[in-house]
Short mmCIF file of C-alpha atoms in Angstrom, two decimals:
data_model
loop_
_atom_site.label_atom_id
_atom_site.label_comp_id
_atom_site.label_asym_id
_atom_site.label_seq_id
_atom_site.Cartn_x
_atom_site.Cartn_y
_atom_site.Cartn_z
CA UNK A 1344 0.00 0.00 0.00
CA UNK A 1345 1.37 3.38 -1.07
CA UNK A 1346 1.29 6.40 1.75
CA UNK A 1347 0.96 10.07 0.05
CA UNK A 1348 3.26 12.41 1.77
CA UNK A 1349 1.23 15.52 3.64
CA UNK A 1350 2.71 17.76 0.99
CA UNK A 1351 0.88 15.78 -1.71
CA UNK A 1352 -2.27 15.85 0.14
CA UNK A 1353 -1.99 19.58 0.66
CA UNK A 1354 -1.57 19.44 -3.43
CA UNK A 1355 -4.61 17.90 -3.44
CA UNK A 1356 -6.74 19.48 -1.51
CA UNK A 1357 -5.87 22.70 -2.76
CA UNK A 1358 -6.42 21.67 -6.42
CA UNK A 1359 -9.97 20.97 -5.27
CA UNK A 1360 -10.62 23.89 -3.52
CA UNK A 1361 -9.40 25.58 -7.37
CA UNK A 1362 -11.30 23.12 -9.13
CA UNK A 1363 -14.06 24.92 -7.15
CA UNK A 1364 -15.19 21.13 -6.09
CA UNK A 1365 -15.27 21.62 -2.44
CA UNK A 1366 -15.79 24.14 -0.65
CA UNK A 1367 -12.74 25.52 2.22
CA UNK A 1368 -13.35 24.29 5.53
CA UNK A 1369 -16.82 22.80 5.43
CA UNK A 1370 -16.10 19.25 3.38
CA UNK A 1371 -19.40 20.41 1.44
CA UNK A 1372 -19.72 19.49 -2.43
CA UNK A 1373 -20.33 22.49 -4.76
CA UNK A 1374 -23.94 21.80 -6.14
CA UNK A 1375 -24.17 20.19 -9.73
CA UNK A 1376 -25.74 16.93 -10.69
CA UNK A 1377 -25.19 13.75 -8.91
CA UNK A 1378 -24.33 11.03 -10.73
CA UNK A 1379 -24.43 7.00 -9.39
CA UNK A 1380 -22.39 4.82 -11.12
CA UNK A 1381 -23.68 1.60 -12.50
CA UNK A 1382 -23.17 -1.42 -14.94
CA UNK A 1383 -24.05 0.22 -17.70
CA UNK A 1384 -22.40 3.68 -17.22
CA UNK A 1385 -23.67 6.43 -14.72
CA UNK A 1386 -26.97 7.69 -14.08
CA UNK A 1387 -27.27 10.98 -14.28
CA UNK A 1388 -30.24 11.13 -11.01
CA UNK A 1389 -30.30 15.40 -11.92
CA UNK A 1390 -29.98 16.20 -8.30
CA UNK A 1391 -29.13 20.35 -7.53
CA UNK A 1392 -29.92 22.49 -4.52
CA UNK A 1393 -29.72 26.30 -4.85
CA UNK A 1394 -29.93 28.90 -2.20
CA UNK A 1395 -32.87 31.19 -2.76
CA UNK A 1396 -33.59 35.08 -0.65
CA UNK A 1397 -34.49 35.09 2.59
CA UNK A 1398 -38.49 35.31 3.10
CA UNK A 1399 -38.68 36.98 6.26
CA UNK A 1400 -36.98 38.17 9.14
CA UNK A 1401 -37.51 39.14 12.79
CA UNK A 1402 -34.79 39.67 15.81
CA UNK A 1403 -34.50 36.10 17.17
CA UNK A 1404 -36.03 34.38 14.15
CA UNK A 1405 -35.66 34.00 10.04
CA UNK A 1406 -37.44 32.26 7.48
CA UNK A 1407 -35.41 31.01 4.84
CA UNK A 1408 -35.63 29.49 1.40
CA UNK A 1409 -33.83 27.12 -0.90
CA UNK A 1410 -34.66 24.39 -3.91
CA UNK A 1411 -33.96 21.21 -3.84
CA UNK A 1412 -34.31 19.61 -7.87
CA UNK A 1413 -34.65 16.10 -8.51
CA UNK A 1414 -34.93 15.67 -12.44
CA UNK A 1415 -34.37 12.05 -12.42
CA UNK A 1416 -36.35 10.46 -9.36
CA UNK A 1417 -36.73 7.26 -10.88
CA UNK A 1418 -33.15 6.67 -10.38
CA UNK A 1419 -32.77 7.25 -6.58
CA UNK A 1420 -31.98 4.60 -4.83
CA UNK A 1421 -32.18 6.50 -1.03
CA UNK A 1422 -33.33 9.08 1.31
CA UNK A 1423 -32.42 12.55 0.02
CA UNK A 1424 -32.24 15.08 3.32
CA UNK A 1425 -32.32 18.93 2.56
CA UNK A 1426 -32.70 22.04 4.27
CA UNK A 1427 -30.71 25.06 5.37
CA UNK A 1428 -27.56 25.70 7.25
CA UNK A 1429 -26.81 28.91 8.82
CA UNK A 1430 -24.20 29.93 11.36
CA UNK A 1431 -23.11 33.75 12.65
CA UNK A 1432 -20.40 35.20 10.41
CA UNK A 1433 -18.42 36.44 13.11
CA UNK A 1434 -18.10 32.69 14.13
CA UNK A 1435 -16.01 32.12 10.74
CA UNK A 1436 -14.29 28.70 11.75
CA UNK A 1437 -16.98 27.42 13.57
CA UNK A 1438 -19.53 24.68 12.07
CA UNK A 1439 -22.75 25.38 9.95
CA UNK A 1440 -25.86 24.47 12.31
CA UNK A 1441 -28.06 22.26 9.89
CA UNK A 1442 -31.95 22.44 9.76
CA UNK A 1443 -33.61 19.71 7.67
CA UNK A 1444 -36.46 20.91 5.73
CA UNK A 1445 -40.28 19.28 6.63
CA UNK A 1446 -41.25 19.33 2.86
CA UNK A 1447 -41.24 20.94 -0.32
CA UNK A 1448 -43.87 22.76 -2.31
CA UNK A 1449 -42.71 21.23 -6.08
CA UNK A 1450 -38.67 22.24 -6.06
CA UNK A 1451 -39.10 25.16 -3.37
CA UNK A 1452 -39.13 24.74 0.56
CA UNK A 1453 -38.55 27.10 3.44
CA UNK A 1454 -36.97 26.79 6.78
CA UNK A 1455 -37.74 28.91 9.71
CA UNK A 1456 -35.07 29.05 12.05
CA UNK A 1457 -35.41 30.62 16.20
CA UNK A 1458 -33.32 31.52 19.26
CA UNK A 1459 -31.20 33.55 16.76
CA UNK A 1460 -29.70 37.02 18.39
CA UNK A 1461 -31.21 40.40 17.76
CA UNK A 1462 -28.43 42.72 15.33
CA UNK A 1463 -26.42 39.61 14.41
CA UNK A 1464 -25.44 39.13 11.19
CA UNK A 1465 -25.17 34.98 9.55
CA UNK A 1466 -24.45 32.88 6.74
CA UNK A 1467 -27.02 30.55 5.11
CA UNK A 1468 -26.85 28.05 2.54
CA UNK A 1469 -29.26 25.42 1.32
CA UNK A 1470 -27.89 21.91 1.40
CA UNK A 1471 -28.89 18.61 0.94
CA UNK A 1472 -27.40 14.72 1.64
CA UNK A 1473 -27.74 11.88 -0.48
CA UNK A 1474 -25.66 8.38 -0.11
CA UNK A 1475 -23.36 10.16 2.15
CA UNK A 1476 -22.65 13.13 0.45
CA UNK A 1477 -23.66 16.52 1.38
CA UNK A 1478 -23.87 19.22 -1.65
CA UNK A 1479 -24.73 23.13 -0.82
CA UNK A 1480 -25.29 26.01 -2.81
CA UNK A 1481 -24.14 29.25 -2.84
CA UNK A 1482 -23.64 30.96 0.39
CA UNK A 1483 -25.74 34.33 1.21
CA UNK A 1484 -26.05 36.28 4.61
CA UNK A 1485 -28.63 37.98 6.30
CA UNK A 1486 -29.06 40.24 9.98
CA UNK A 1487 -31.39 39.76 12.29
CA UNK A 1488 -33.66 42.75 13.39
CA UNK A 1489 -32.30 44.91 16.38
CA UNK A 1490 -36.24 44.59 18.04
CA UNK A 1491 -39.15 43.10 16.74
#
């Protein structure tokens, strides 16, 4: 078995970051479709999520939205989780606090997310999991409301 060196898997993940594959310091897949290999080739299942504005908006609460696109269901072979992750952006190196979404209206769905702080800025994304692999879209930001 062949060990790569830590400079080579510096090289590595850097290239990806480049490659605009994954995204620094969260692990998270850029979104594009998913495809599952197979027999015959790969099966393109036409999964994408995509960050949408935020809906509304109070001091210690947001709703937020995101679409989750599944253009090939017949292919899935799993559970496909989705929702929104959010964290404050003055907590930079600090995780993403995920909230999985109850259900979608066709592609669209909205989280609403509490015990946020008044006047505090975050970071949301939309995200979703499938076989393992977590894929978000673009990241946005919002504030909070000072009072309601």
């Amino acid at each position: 078995m062949k060990h790569l060196s830590i400079a080579s898997l510096f090289a590595c993940s850097l290239l990806l970051v480049l490659l605009d594959i994954i995204t620094p310091a969260t692990g998270c897949h850029k979104s594009r479709p998913y495809t599952r290999p197979t027999s015959l080739g790969a099966v393109i299942l036409g999964l994408s999520t995509q960050t949408k504005d935020v809906v509304a908006v109070g001091s210690t609460w947001a709703e937020l939205a995101g679409t989750i696109n599944i253009s090939n269901s017949s292919a899935l072979d799993g559970t496909i989780l989705y929702g929104i992750e959010y964290k404050p952006t003055s907590d930079v190196e600090g995780p993403f606090k995920m909230v999985q979404a109850s259900q979608a209206e066709g592609d669209n769905f909205t989280v609403r997310i509490t015990n946020l702080q008044p006047n505090t800025a975050y970071f949301y994304r939309s995200y979703y999991e499938y076989k393992q692999q977590k894929v978000c879209g673009s990241l946005a930001k919002f504030q909070t409301k000072a009072t309601e």
